[in-house]
Amino acid sequence: MIRYFTAGESHGEALVGIVEGCPAGVPVSPDQINHQLARRWLGYGRGGRSKFERDQIHIFSGIRFGATMGSPVALRLDNAAFHKDKAAWPEVMAVEGTGEGVDRVTQPRPGHADLVGVQKYRFDDIRPVIERSSARETAMRVACCTVARCLLERLGIRIDSHVIELGGVGYKSAGELRAARDRASREAGGRGISETADENLVRMLDAQLGDDVIERIKQAKSDGDTLGGRYEVVISGVPSGLGSYVQWDRKLDAALAHAIISIQAQKAVEIGDGVDGAALPGSQVHDEIVPGLSRSSNRAGGIEGGVSNGMPIIIRGFMKPIPTLIKPLGSVDLKTGEAMATRYERSDVTSVPAASVVAEAVVAVPLANAVLEKFGGDSLEELLERFPVGGASAGS
Ligand code: EPS
């Protein structure tokens, strides 16, 4: 099974990651990882940091002559902010010394991990919480998960995503969304819908909607506010039979939902038309079975009973607005116990487009593990001998 760990602070020297359990013989290159890292910076609404971070992966181990060796893959990403920012990060984040002379952060931001973090770890300074809870960590997650994604690609499994709503602007119904996705898939030809989404400033498939969203972001920026939103991940080429209904921790939908909700600032996950479906009668929700044992619809989002059914997997993530706002929010100074509004800090207005790219990456690990659990194999070659050729069906 593939496991990965990340380490690193947002304004520390670097992020590092270890990916363990990937079969041998999977082609992986720094370019593939860098491509995903560059995609993670896409999207209108990012702040000052996006102007200078240029994420370039350094691979230390686990890959030889362009392919995995079955041994742990070790990765490093330098934080340009460590040296480039005006802030004295090498002093603020120093490994040695007492921290004397370094300002403490004492005004917790509502909605952030700030307050619960200082209470939990008994800090008198929010800085350590800010640093590790930051979404900067998702850069290393994308890098780690791209290794699993490279494995899935070799099996013909592809993962796409697009933003479907941002700041309340988006598709009005499941039908409208489905029509936009189907149109984009047709027009994409051999490419996936992600390539089309990547060409839009907010990763939306519908250019007009994208323009409306940009206006909404501009408005939020001038209001000193932030925005959340929704995106969907579409996984195609998935064979039926991944996951299981027999035990809670073997359900594929649960594993995918865990991966999505673990991304910073995500507050909800939907599989297929789960949210709309909860308000409809069963006769309008379930995908009828037609001769050939296929389906004419995919409202279940490719998973029934925690098991993939061969249709594309559709999973949506819901992101809250970023809790670092220019507009002050009510808080309390931890030094004095007095009410005090939050102070301004550099931030993004929104990072929903980035979250959609991170979501594509993180689902790759539970999915690859479901594949490895069912088909096994210590090498890609062995896995390919066992994996059903053409076992997956198309359609949405
Ligand atoms: C983040 C705050 C901003 C974002 C950062 C996440 O960073 P800074 O405080 O340096 O301006 O840019 O995201 C990234 C650096 C990234 O790579 O996505 C936060 O507080 O979560």
Coordinates of N, CA, C and O in Angstrom, one line a residue, residues 1 152 157 159 235-261 269-272 300-315 362-375 387:
M1 N 0.8 -1.2 0.0 CA 0.0 0.0 0.0 C 0.9 1.2 0.0 O 1.9 1.3 0.7
L152 N -1.3 5.2 -11.8 CA -2.7 5.1 -12.3 C -2.7 5.4 -13.8 O -3.5 4.7 -14.6
I157 N -6.1 5.0 -16.0 CA -7.0 5.8 -15.1 C -6.6 7.2 -15.1 O -5.4 7.6 -14.9
I159 N -7.4 11.4 -14.0 CA -8.1 12.2 -13.0 C -8.2 13.6 -13.5 O -7.1 14.2 -13.8
I235 N -13.0 10.9 -12.2 CA -11.9 9.9 -12.4 C -12.4 8.9 -13.4 O -13.5 8.2 -13.2
S236 N -11.8 8.8 -14.6 CA -12.3 7.9 -15.6 C -11.3 6.7 -15.8 O -10.1 6.8 -15.5
G237 N -11.8 5.7 -16.4 CA -11.0 4.5 -16.6 C -10.9 3.6 -15.4 O -10.0 2.7 -15.3
V238 N -11.8 3.7 -14.5 CA -11.8 3.0 -13.2 C -12.5 1.6 -13.4 O -13.7 1.6 -13.8
P239 N -11.8 0.5 -13.1 CA -12.5 -0.8 -13.3 C -13.6 -1.0 -12.2 O -13.4 -0.3 -11.1
S240 N -14.5 -1.8 -12.4 CA -15.5 -2.1 -11.3 C -14.9 -3.0 -10.3 O -13.9 -3.7 -10.5
G241 N -15.4 -2.9 -9.1 CA -14.9 -3.8 -8.0 C -13.8 -3.3 -7.1 O -13.3 -4.0 -6.2
L242 N -13.5 -2.0 -7.2 CA -12.5 -1.4 -6.2 C -13.3 -1.1 -4.9 O -14.3 -0.5 -5.0
G243 N -12.7 -1.3 -3.8 CA -13.3 -1.1 -2.5 C -14.2 -2.2 -2.1 O -14.2 -3.3 -2.8
S244 N -14.9 -2.1 -1.0 CA -15.8 -3.2 -0.6 C -16.9 -2.6 0.3 O -16.7 -1.6 1.0
Y245 N -18.1 -3.3 0.2 CA -19.2 -3.0 1.1 C -19.1 -3.7 2.5 O -19.8 -3.4 3.4
V246 N -18.1 -4.7 2.6 CA -18.2 -5.5 3.8 C -17.7 -4.9 5.1 O -18.1 -5.4 6.1
Q247 N -16.9 -3.9 5.0 CA -16.4 -3.3 6.2 C -16.3 -1.8 6.0 O -15.9 -1.3 5.0
W248 N -16.5 -1.0 7.1 CA -16.6 0.5 7.0 C -15.3 1.1 6.4 O -15.3 2.0 5.6
D249 N -14.1 0.5 6.8 CA -12.9 1.0 6.3 C -12.4 0.5 5.0 O -11.2 0.7 4.6
R250 N -13.2 -0.3 4.3 CA -12.9 -0.8 3.0 C -13.7 -0.1 1.9 O -13.6 -0.5 0.7
K251 N -14.5 0.9 2.3 CA -15.4 1.5 1.3 C -14.6 2.6 0.5 O -14.0 3.4 1.1
L252 N -14.7 2.5 -0.8 CA -13.9 3.4 -1.7 C -14.3 4.8 -1.5 O -13.5 5.7 -1.5
D253 N -15.7 5.0 -1.4 CA -16.1 6.4 -1.3 C -15.6 7.1 0.0 O -15.3 8.2 0.0
A254 N -15.6 6.3 1.1 CA -15.1 6.8 2.3 C -13.6 7.2 2.3 O -13.2 8.2 2.8
A255 N -12.8 6.4 1.6 CA -11.4 6.7 1.4 C -11.2 7.9 0.6 O -10.3 8.8 0.9
L256 N -12.0 8.1 -0.5 CA -11.8 9.3 -1.3 C -12.3 10.5 -0.6 O -11.6 11.6 -0.6
A257 N -13.4 10.4 0.2 CA -13.9 11.5 0.9 C -12.9 12.0 2.0 O -12.7 13.2 2.2
H258 N -12.2 11.0 2.6 CA -11.2 11.3 3.6 C -10.1 12.1 3.0 O -9.6 13.1 3.6
A259 N -9.7 11.7 1.8 CA -8.6 12.4 1.2 C -8.9 13.8 0.9 O -8.2 14.8 1.1
I260 N -10.2 14.1 0.4 CA -10.6 15.4 0.0 C -10.7 16.3 1.3 O -10.2 17.4 1.3
I261 N -11.4 15.8 2.3 CA -11.7 16.6 3.5 C -10.4 16.9 4.3 O -10.4 17.8 5.0
V269 N -17.9 17.1 1.4 CA -17.6 16.3 0.2 C -18.9 15.7 -0.3 O -19.8 15.3 0.5
E270 N -19.1 15.6 -1.6 CA -20.3 15.0 -2.2 C -19.8 13.9 -3.2 O -18.9 14.2 -4.0
I271 N -20.5 12.8 -3.2 CA -20.2 11.7 -4.2 C -21.4 11.7 -5.1 O -22.5 11.6 -4.7
G272 N -21.1 11.8 -6.4 CA -22.2 11.9 -7.4 C -23.2 13.0 -7.1 O -22.8 14.1 -6.6
A300 N -25.0 8.2 -9.2 CA -24.3 7.6 -8.0 C -22.8 8.0 -8.0 O -22.1 7.8 -7.0
G301 N -22.3 8.6 -9.1 CA -20.9 9.0 -9.1 C -20.0 7.9 -9.2 O -18.9 8.0 -8.6
G302 N -20.4 6.8 -9.8 CA -19.5 5.6 -10.1 C -19.2 4.7 -8.9 O -18.4 3.8 -9.0
I303 N -19.9 4.9 -7.8 CA -19.7 4.1 -6.6 C -21.0 3.7 -6.0 O -21.9 4.5 -5.7
E304 N -21.3 2.4 -5.8 CA -22.5 1.9 -5.1 C -22.0 0.9 -4.1 O -21.2 0.0 -4.3
G305 N -22.5 1.1 -2.8 CA -22.1 0.2 -1.7 C -20.7 0.3 -1.4 O -20.1 -0.7 -0.9
G306 N -20.0 1.4 -1.7 CA -18.6 1.6 -1.4 C -17.7 0.9 -2.4 O -16.5 0.8 -2.2
V307 N -18.3 0.4 -3.5 CA -17.6 -0.3 -4.6 C -17.7 0.4 -5.9 O -18.8 0.9 -6.2
S308 N -16.6 0.5 -6.6 CA -16.7 1.2 -7.9 C -17.5 0.3 -8.9 O -17.4 -0.9 -8.8
N309 N -18.4 1.0 -9.7 CA -19.2 0.2 -10.6 C -18.8 0.3 -12.0 O -19.5 -0.1 -12.9
G310 N -17.6 0.9 -12.3 CA -17.1 0.9 -13.7 C -17.5 2.2 -14.4 O -16.9 2.5 -15.4
M311 N -18.4 3.0 -13.8 CA -18.7 4.4 -14.4 C -17.7 5.3 -13.8 O -17.0 5.1 -12.8
P312 N -17.5 6.5 -14.5 CA -16.5 7.5 -13.9 C -16.9 7.8 -12.5 O -18.1 8.0 -12.1
I313 N -15.9 8.0 -11.6 CA -16.1 8.4 -10.3 C -16.2 10.0 -10.2 O -15.4 10.6 -10.8
I314 N -17.3 10.5 -9.6 CA -17.5 11.9 -9.5 C -17.6 12.3 -8.1 O -18.4 11.8 -7.3
I315 N -16.6 13.1 -7.7 CA -16.6 13.5 -6.3 C -16.4 15.0 -6.2 O -15.6 15.6 -7.0
V362 N -4.7 14.2 -4.4 CA -4.9 13.4 -3.2 C -5.7 12.2 -3.4 O -5.6 11.2 -2.7
V363 N -6.7 12.3 -4.3 CA -7.5 11.0 -4.5 C -6.7 9.9 -5.2 O -7.1 8.8 -5.1
A364 N -5.5 10.3 -5.8 CA -4.8 9.2 -6.5 C -4.3 8.2 -5.5 O -4.2 7.0 -5.9
V365 N -4.0 8.6 -4.3 CA -3.4 7.6 -3.3 C -4.4 6.5 -2.9 O -4.2 5.3 -3.0
P366 N -5.6 6.9 -2.4 CA -6.6 5.9 -2.0 C -7.0 5.1 -3.2 O -7.3 3.9 -3.1
L367 N -7.1 5.7 -4.4 CA -7.5 5.0 -5.6 C -6.4 3.9 -6.0 O -6.7 2.8 -6.2
A368 N -5.2 4.4 -5.9 CA -4.1 3.4 -6.3 C -4.0 2.3 -5.2 O -3.8 1.1 -5.6
N369 N -4.3 2.6 -4.0 CA -4.3 1.6 -3.0 C -5.5 0.6 -3.2 O -5.3 -0.6 -3.0
A370 N -6.6 1.1 -3.6 CA -7.8 0.2 -3.9 C -7.4 -0.7 -5.1 O -7.7 -1.9 -5.1
V371 N -6.7 -0.2 -6.1 CA -6.2 -1.0 -7.2 C -5.2 -2.1 -6.7 O -5.3 -3.2 -7.1
L372 N -4.2 -1.6 -5.9 CA -3.2 -2.5 -5.4 C -3.8 -3.6 -4.5 O -3.4 -4.8 -4.6
E373 N -4.8 -3.3 -3.7 CA -5.5 -4.2 -2.9 C -6.2 -5.3 -3.7 O -6.1 -6.5 -3.4
K374 N -6.8 -4.9 -4.8 CA -7.5 -5.9 -5.6 C -6.6 -6.7 -6.6 O -6.8 -7.9 -6.7
F375 N -5.7 -6.0 -7.2 CA -4.9 -6.7 -8.2 C -3.5 -7.0 -7.8 O -2.8 -7.9 -8.4
F387 N -4.2 -6.6 -14.2 CA -5.2 -5.5 -14.3 C -6.0 -5.8 -15.5 O -5.5 -6.1 -16.6

